[in-house]
PDB file of C-alpha atoms in Angstrom:
ATOM      1  CA  MET L   1      46.452 -92.744  40.085  1.00 46.00           C
ATOM      2  CA  ALA L   2      48.534 -91.619  37.202  1.00 44.00           C
ATOM      3  CA  MET L   3      45.727 -92.484  34.959  1.00 41.00           C
ATOM      4  CA  ARG L   4      43.215 -90.287  36.971  1.00 44.00           C
ATOM      5  CA  LYS L   5      45.671 -87.374  36.826  1.00 42.00           C
ATOM      6  CA  TYR L   6      46.004 -87.850  32.954  1.00 40.00           C
ATOM      7  CA  LEU L   7      42.065 -87.633  32.578  1.00 36.00           C
ATOM      8  CA  VAL L   8      41.864 -84.420  34.630  1.00 39.00           C
ATOM      9  CA  LEU L   9      44.432 -82.780  32.513  1.00 38.00           C
ATOM     10  CA  SER L  10      42.830 -83.817  29.288  1.00 43.00           C
ATOM     11  CA  VAL L  11      39.312 -82.556  30.527  1.00 41.00           C
ATOM     12  CA  LEU L  12      41.001 -79.204  31.288  1.00 39.00           C
ATOM     13  CA  GLY L  13      42.830 -79.017  27.959  1.00 42.00           C
ATOM     14  CA  VAL L  14      39.480 -79.705  26.274  1.00 40.00           C
ATOM     15  CA  CYS L  15      37.631 -77.066  28.171  1.00 39.00           C
ATOM     16  CA  LEU L  16      40.338 -74.432  27.571  1.00 39.00           C
ATOM     17  CA  LEU L  17      40.134 -75.293  23.856  1.00 40.00           C
ATOM     18  CA  VAL L  18      36.398 -74.775  23.749  1.00 40.00           C
ATOM     19  CA  LEU L  19      36.356 -71.529  25.860  1.00 41.00           C
ATOM     20  CA  ALA L  20      39.359 -69.868  23.928  1.00 45.00           C
ATOM     21  CA  PRO L  21      37.430 -69.492  20.538  1.00 46.00           C
ATOM     22  CA  ALA L  22      34.453 -68.077  22.613  1.00 43.00           C
ATOM     23  CA  GLY L  23      36.565 -65.590  24.343  1.00 43.00           C
ATOM     24  CA  ALA L  24      38.180 -64.505  21.227  1.00 43.00           C
ATOM     25  CA  ALA L  25      34.837 -64.150  19.462  1.00 41.00           C
ATOM     26  CA  LEU L  26      33.485 -62.040  22.395  1.00 40.00           C
ATOM     27  CA  ALA L  27      36.574 -59.882  22.110  1.00 43.00           C
ATOM     28  CA  GLY L  28      36.193 -59.551  18.466  1.00 45.00           C
ATOM     29  CA  SER L  29      32.385 -58.637  18.807  1.00 45.00           C
ATOM     30  CA  SER L  30      33.251 -55.982  21.282  1.00 45.00           C
ATOM     31  CA  ALA L  31      36.055 -54.416  19.117  1.00 48.00           C
ATOM     32  CA  ALA L  32      33.613 -54.380  16.093  1.00 53.00           C
ATOM     33  CA  THR L  33      30.864 -52.401  18.049  1.00 56.00           C
ATOM     34  CA  PRO L  34      30.600 -48.991  15.933  1.00 57.00           C
ATOM     35  CA  THR L  35      31.269 -45.652  17.765  1.00 59.00           C
ATOM     36  CA  PRO L  36      27.803 -43.538  17.719  1.00 59.00           C
ATOM     37  CA  THR L  37      28.186 -40.654  15.286  1.00 60.00           C
ATOM     38  CA  ALA L  38      26.676 -37.369  16.613  1.00 59.00           C
ATOM     39  CA  THR L  39      23.762 -35.907  14.631  1.00 61.00           C
ATOM     40  CA  PRO L  40      24.461 -32.498  13.179  1.00 60.00           C
ATOM     41  CA  THR L  41      22.416 -29.652  14.395  1.00 62.00           C
ATOM     42  CA  PRO L  42      20.286 -28.268  11.451  1.00 60.00           C
ATOM     43  CA  THR L  43      21.104 -24.642  10.577  1.00 62.00           C
ATOM     44  CA  PRO L  44      17.913 -22.567  11.069  1.00 58.00           C
ATOM     45  CA  THR L  45      16.824 -20.891   7.663  1.00 58.00           C
ATOM     46  CA  PRO L  46      17.033 -17.134   7.872  1.00 55.00           C
ATOM     47  CA  THR L  47      13.702 -15.279   8.022  1.00 55.00           C
ATOM     48  CA  ALA L  48      13.282 -12.646   5.252  1.00 51.00           C
ATOM     49  CA  THR L  49      13.127  -9.022   6.639  1.00 50.00           C
ATOM     50  CA  PRO L  50       9.977  -7.437   4.974  1.00 48.00           C
ATOM     51  CA  THR L  51      10.718  -4.309   2.989  1.00 47.00           C
ATOM     52  CA  PRO L  52       9.286  -1.231   4.735  1.00 49.00           C
ATOM     53  CA  THR L  53       6.593   0.709   2.987  1.00 57.00           C
ATOM     54  CA  ALA L  54       7.351   4.417   2.554  1.00 69.00           C
ATOM     55  CA  THR L  55       4.796   6.584   4.361  1.00 85.00           C
ATOM     56  CA  PRO L  56       2.940   9.034   2.168  1.00 90.00           C
ATOM     57  CA  THR L  57       3.862  12.602   2.140  1.00 93.00           C
ATOM     58  CA  ILE L  58       0.850  15.028   2.838  1.00 95.00           C
ATOM     59  CA  TYR L  59       0.361  18.315   1.175  1.00 96.00           C
ATOM     60  CA  ALA L  60      -2.107  20.926   2.369  1.00 95.00           C
ATOM     61  CA  GLY L  61      -2.602  24.385   0.501  1.00 96.00           C
ATOM     62  CA  LYS L  62      -5.355  26.601  -0.903  1.00 96.00           C
ATOM     63  CA  ASN L  63      -6.297  27.720  -4.377  1.00 98.00           C
ATOM     64  CA  SER L  64      -6.809  31.223  -5.853  1.00 98.00           C
ATOM     65  CA  GLN L  65     -10.370  31.545  -4.322  1.00 97.00           C
ATOM     66  CA  GLY L  66      -8.657  30.998  -0.871  1.00 96.00           C
ATOM     67  CA  LEU L  67     -10.399  27.589  -0.289  1.00 96.00           C
ATOM     68  CA  LYS L  68      -8.538  24.507   1.061  1.00 95.00           C
ATOM     69  CA  LEU L  69      -7.145  21.399  -0.675  1.00 96.00           C
ATOM     70  CA  ARG L  70      -5.188  18.427   0.499  1.00 96.00           C
ATOM     71  CA  PHE L  71      -3.602  15.511  -1.184  1.00 96.00           C
ATOM     72  CA  ALA L  72      -0.900  12.810  -0.694  1.00 95.00           C
ATOM     73  CA  VAL L  73       2.123  11.625  -2.523  1.00 96.00           C
ATOM     74  CA  VAL L  74       2.384   7.821  -2.252  1.00 94.00           C
ATOM     75  CA  HIS L  75       5.783   6.263  -2.800  1.00 92.00           C
ATOM     76  CA  THR L  76       5.327   3.004  -4.691  1.00 92.00           C
ATOM     77  CA  ALA L  77       7.585   0.423  -6.310  1.00 92.00           C
ATOM     78  CA  SER L  78       6.472   1.895  -9.706  1.00 92.00           C
ATOM     79  CA  GLY L  79       7.084   5.261  -8.749  1.00 94.00           C
ATOM     80  CA  PRO L  80       5.419   8.133  -6.820  1.00 96.00           C
ATOM     81  CA  LYS L  81       1.698   8.508  -7.179  1.00 97.00           C
ATOM     82  CA  PHE L  82      -0.822  11.516  -6.747  1.00 97.00           C
ATOM     83  CA  ASP L  83      -3.335  10.547  -4.252  1.00 96.00           C
ATOM     84  CA  PRO L  84      -6.183  13.290  -4.113  1.00 96.00           C
ATOM     85  CA  ILE L  85      -7.892  13.704  -0.834  1.00 95.00           C
ATOM     86  CA  PHE L  86     -10.115  16.778  -1.090  1.00 95.00           C
ATOM     87  CA  THR L  87     -10.224  20.100  -2.635  1.00 96.00           C
ATOM     88  CA  ILE L  88     -12.934  23.122  -2.278  1.00 96.00           C
ATOM     89  CA  MET L  89     -14.044  25.232  -5.235  1.00 97.00           C
ATOM     90  CA  THR L  90     -16.835  27.782  -5.773  1.00 97.00           C
ATOM     91  CA  VAL L  91     -18.771  27.544  -9.219  1.00 96.00           C
ATOM     92  CA  ARG L  92     -20.633  30.416 -10.605  1.00 96.00           C
ATOM     93  CA  CYS L  93     -23.711  30.077 -12.828  1.00 96.00           C
ATOM     94  CA  PRO L  94     -23.851  32.800 -15.507  1.00 95.00           C
ATOM     95  CA  VAL L  95     -27.736  32.993 -16.065  1.00 95.00           C
ATOM     96  CA  THR L  96     -29.144  32.667 -12.725  1.00 95.00           C
ATOM     97  CA  GLY L  97     -26.215  34.066 -10.734  1.00 94.00           C
ATOM     98  CA  ASP L  98     -26.081  31.208  -8.399  1.00 94.00           C
ATOM     99  CA  VAL L  99     -22.841  30.815  -6.420  1.00 95.00           C
ATOM    100  CA  ILE L 100     -22.304  27.393  -4.909  1.00 93.00           C
ATOM    101  CA  THR L 101     -19.359  26.171  -2.857  1.00 95.00           C
ATOM    102  CA  ILE L 102     -18.419  22.397  -3.407  1.00 94.00           C
ATOM    103  CA  GLY L 103     -16.150  20.110  -1.674  1.00 94.00           C
ATOM    104  CA  PHE L 104     -14.830  17.286  -3.597  1.00 94.00           C
ATOM    105  CA  GLY L 105     -13.595  14.137  -1.853  1.00 93.00           C
ATOM    106  CA  PHE L 106     -11.871  11.160  -3.221  1.00 93.00           C
ATOM    107  CA  SER L 107     -11.250   7.465  -2.805  1.00 91.00           C
ATOM    108  CA  GLY L 108      -9.318   4.828  -4.786  1.00 91.00           C
ATOM    109  CA  PHE L 109      -7.400   7.310  -7.146  1.00 94.00           C
ATOM    110  CA  ARG L 110      -3.782   7.069  -7.600  1.00 94.00           C
ATOM    111  CA  VAL L 111      -2.288   9.129 -10.616  1.00 96.00           C
ATOM    112  CA  PRO L 112       1.316   8.600 -11.755  1.00 97.00           C
ATOM    113  CA  ILE L 113       3.550  11.423 -11.128  1.00 97.00           C
ATOM    114  CA  LYS L 114       6.015  11.660 -14.013  1.00 97.00           C
ATOM    115  CA  ASN L 115       9.101  13.828 -14.224  1.00 96.00           C
ATOM    116  CA  GLY L 116       7.322  15.555 -11.233  1.00 97.00           C
ATOM    117  CA  LYS L 117       4.060  16.356 -12.913  1.00 98.00           C
ATOM    118  CA  PHE L 118       0.616  14.994 -12.788  1.00 98.00           C
ATOM    119  CA  SER L 119      -2.765  15.426 -14.377  1.00 98.00           C
ATOM    120  CA  PHE L 120      -6.068  14.246 -12.862  1.00 97.00           C
ATOM    121  CA  VAL L 121      -9.152  14.573 -14.984  1.00 96.00           C
ATOM    122  CA  LEU L 122     -12.743  13.422 -14.288  1.00 94.00           C
ATOM    123  CA  ASN L 123     -15.006  13.940 -17.172  1.00 90.00           C
ATOM    124  CA  ASP L 124     -18.591  12.804 -17.031  1.00 82.00           C
ATOM    125  CA  ILE L 125     -22.323  13.870 -17.641  1.00 80.00           C
ATOM    126  CA  SER L 126     -22.276  15.635 -14.437  1.00 81.00           C
ATOM    127  CA  ASP L 127     -18.945  17.312 -14.204  1.00 86.00           C
ATOM    128  CA  ARG L 128     -15.698  18.136 -15.791  1.00 94.00           C
ATOM    129  CA  PHE L 129     -13.105  18.275 -12.945  1.00 96.00           C
ATOM    130  CA  LEU L 130      -9.516  19.074 -13.578  1.00 97.00           C
ATOM    131  CA  TRP L 131      -6.582  18.996 -10.962  1.00 98.00           C
ATOM    132  CA  SER L 132      -2.950  19.025 -12.085  1.00 98.00           C
ATOM    133  CA  GLY L 133       0.282  20.405 -11.120  1.00 98.00           C
ATOM    134  CA  THR L 134       4.051  20.097 -10.432  1.00 98.00           C
ATOM    135  CA  VAL L 135       5.206  18.310  -7.307  1.00 97.00           C
ATOM    136  CA  THR L 136       8.646  18.633  -5.333  1.00 97.00           C
ATOM    137  CA  SER L 137       9.508  17.200  -1.976  1.00 93.00           C
ATOM    138  CA  THR L 138       8.490  20.323  -0.252  1.00 95.00           C
ATOM    139  CA  LYS L 139       5.945  21.998  -2.268  1.00 97.00           C
ATOM    140  CA  ALA L 140       3.501  21.814  -5.216  1.00 98.00           C
ATOM    141  CA  SER L 141       1.570  24.073  -7.641  1.00 98.00           C
ATOM    142  CA  GLY L 142      -0.652  24.118 -10.573  1.00 98.00           C
ATOM    143  CA  PRO L 143      -4.001  24.792 -12.006  1.00 98.00           C
ATOM    144  CA  GLU L 144      -7.581  23.211 -11.062  1.00 98.00           C
ATOM    145  CA  SER L 145     -11.198  23.818 -12.261  1.00 98.00           C
ATOM    146  CA  ASP L 146     -14.635  22.447 -12.380  1.00 97.00           C
ATOM    147  CA  ALA L 147     -17.689  22.966 -14.630  1.00 96.00           C
ATOM    148  CA  MET L 148     -21.192  21.497 -14.457  1.00 93.00           C
ATOM    149  CA  PRO L 149     -24.239  21.818 -16.391  1.00 92.00           C
ATOM    150  CA  ALA L 150     -27.391  23.318 -14.508  1.00 91.00           C
ATOM    151  CA  PHE L 151     -31.024  24.421 -15.463  1.00 92.00           C
ATOM    152  CA  ASP L 152     -31.835  28.072 -15.674  1.00 90.00           C
ATOM    153  CA  HIS L 153     -35.208  29.503 -14.616  1.00 90.00           C
ATOM    154  CA  GLU L 154     -36.723  28.980 -17.969  1.00 90.00           C
ATOM    155  CA  GLY L 155     -35.668  25.342 -18.255  1.00 90.00           C
ATOM    156  CA  GLY L 156     -32.489  26.140 -20.448  1.00 92.00           C
ATOM    157  CA  LEU L 157     -29.062  24.937 -19.641  1.00 93.00           C
ATOM    158  CA  GLN L 158     -26.115  26.997 -18.223  1.00 95.00           C
ATOM    159  CA  ASN L 159     -22.527  26.144 -17.552  1.00 95.00           C
ATOM    160  CA  CYS L 160     -21.777  26.766 -13.808  1.00 96.00           C
ATOM    161  CA  SER L 161     -17.928  26.867 -13.487  1.00 97.00           C
ATOM    162  CA  THR L 162     -15.057  27.899 -11.474  1.00 97.00           C
ATOM    163  CA  GLY L 163     -13.128  29.191 -14.398  1.00 95.00           C
ATOM    164  CA  PRO L 164      -9.423  28.622 -14.300  1.00 95.00           C
ATOM    165  CA  LEU L 165      -7.956  28.590 -10.889  1.00 98.00           C
ATOM    166  CA  SER L 166      -4.457  28.250  -9.564  1.00 98.00           C
ATOM    167  CA  TRP L 167      -3.569  26.393  -6.367  1.00 98.00           C
ATOM    168  CA  THR L 168      -0.307  25.981  -4.111  1.00 98.00           C
ATOM    169  CA  ALA L 169       0.514  23.664  -1.498  1.00 97.00           C
ATOM    170  CA  GLN L 170       3.233  22.808   1.080  1.00 96.00           C
ATOM    171  CA  ALA L 171       4.500  19.347   2.396  1.00 95.00           C
ATOM    172  CA  VAL L 172       3.162  19.305   5.973  1.00 91.00           C
ATOM    173  CA  THR L 173       4.077  16.024   7.213  1.00 73.00           C
ATOM    174  CA  ALA L 174       4.483  12.291   6.563  1.00 62.00           C
ATOM    175  CA  GLY L 175       1.369  10.396   7.432  1.00 61.00           C
ATOM    176  CA  SER L 176      -1.866   8.471   6.340  1.00 57.00           C
ATOM    177  CA  SER L 177      -3.576   9.584   3.067  1.00 56.00           C
ATOM    178  CA  ALA L 178      -6.981   8.704   4.515  1.00 57.00           C
ATOM    179  CA  ALA L 179      -9.699  10.927   3.196  1.00 55.00           C
ATOM    180  CA  THR L 180     -10.621  13.904   5.244  1.00 62.00           C
ATOM    181  CA  ALA L 181     -14.227  15.259   4.744  1.00 63.00           C
ATOM    182  CA  PRO L 182     -14.204  18.843   3.207  1.00 70.00           C
ATOM    183  CA  SER L 183     -16.664  21.478   4.593  1.00 74.00           C
ATOM    184  CA  ALA L 184     -18.892  23.014   1.788  1.00 80.00           C
ATOM    185  CA  ALA L 185     -22.464  23.592   1.049  1.00 77.00           C
ATOM    186  CA  TYR L 186     -22.330  20.594  -1.567  1.00 83.00           C
ATOM    187  CA  ILE L 187     -20.105  17.582  -1.152  1.00 87.00           C
ATOM    188  CA  ILE L 188     -19.367  15.400  -4.172  1.00 86.00           C
ATOM    189  CA  LYS L 189     -17.456  11.982  -3.330  1.00 87.00           C
ATOM    190  CA  PHE L 190     -15.697  10.403  -6.157  1.00 86.00           C
ATOM    191  CA  THR L 191     -14.893   6.859  -5.735  1.00 90.00           C
ATOM    192  CA  LYS L 192     -12.780   4.484  -8.068  1.00 89.00           C
ATOM    193  CA  ALA L 193     -13.744   0.786  -7.802  1.00 89.00           C
ATOM    194  CA  SER L 194     -11.135  -2.057  -8.161  1.00 88.00           C
ATOM    195  CA  ASP L 195     -12.605  -2.553 -11.768  1.00 89.00           C
ATOM    196  CA  GLY L 196     -11.709   1.017 -12.754  1.00 85.00           C
ATOM    197  CA  SER L 197     -15.245   2.287 -12.869  1.00 87.00           C
ATOM    198  CA  VAL L 198     -15.885   5.720 -11.038  1.00 86.00           C
ATOM    199  CA  HIS L 199     -19.043   6.364  -8.981  1.00 84.00           C
ATOM    200  CA  PHE L 200     -20.162   9.691  -7.298  1.00 78.00           C
ATOM    201  CA  ALA L 201     -22.697  10.664  -4.258  1.00 86.00           C
ATOM    202  CA  VAL L 202     -23.761  14.059  -3.646  1.00 82.00           C
ATOM    203  CA  THR L 203     -24.580  15.455  -0.150  1.00 84.00           C
ATOM    204  CA  HIS L 204     -26.145  18.806   0.703  1.00 78.00           C
TER     205      HIS L 204
END
């Protein structure tokens, strides 16, 4: 009987020795489990605010013949630009006595305004056109003229021109510089292409 008790105690002791390291290992394993680290929320990249484009200032007026003109001043990063829209002038032919009212329309032209002044000149085989002046934030003024060759009744040439004219204009509103069609007996539309070449079309 004593021998049987001794064997039972010995078996229990061996079991405790076997189980103890396993429990310690489990405890150690549980203690070594890392705590999850929170993933930081990425900071959104700020969106750049676009730079607003200044609206052109429109000027409207008349020349010394009492005929209308209109242009815009476009505000650009490189400075203000003269953007012609239309002007109307009357030319007189000295030999035949013809009097012709011509409306000039423009597209694609932007002439630098330096120290408040601009000079816009078109010179080709059909016309010599001049429009220049001084511009402030509220008004503008200057000279303009046009001259063109024409045949007389005998087949000779004559210089049909406006002579020197003066003009004045007032800043009327801020808005689009889209071309407005002038009303005249003849319309000459000048267009400047992206390659710098100038083209014109005449309607009657």
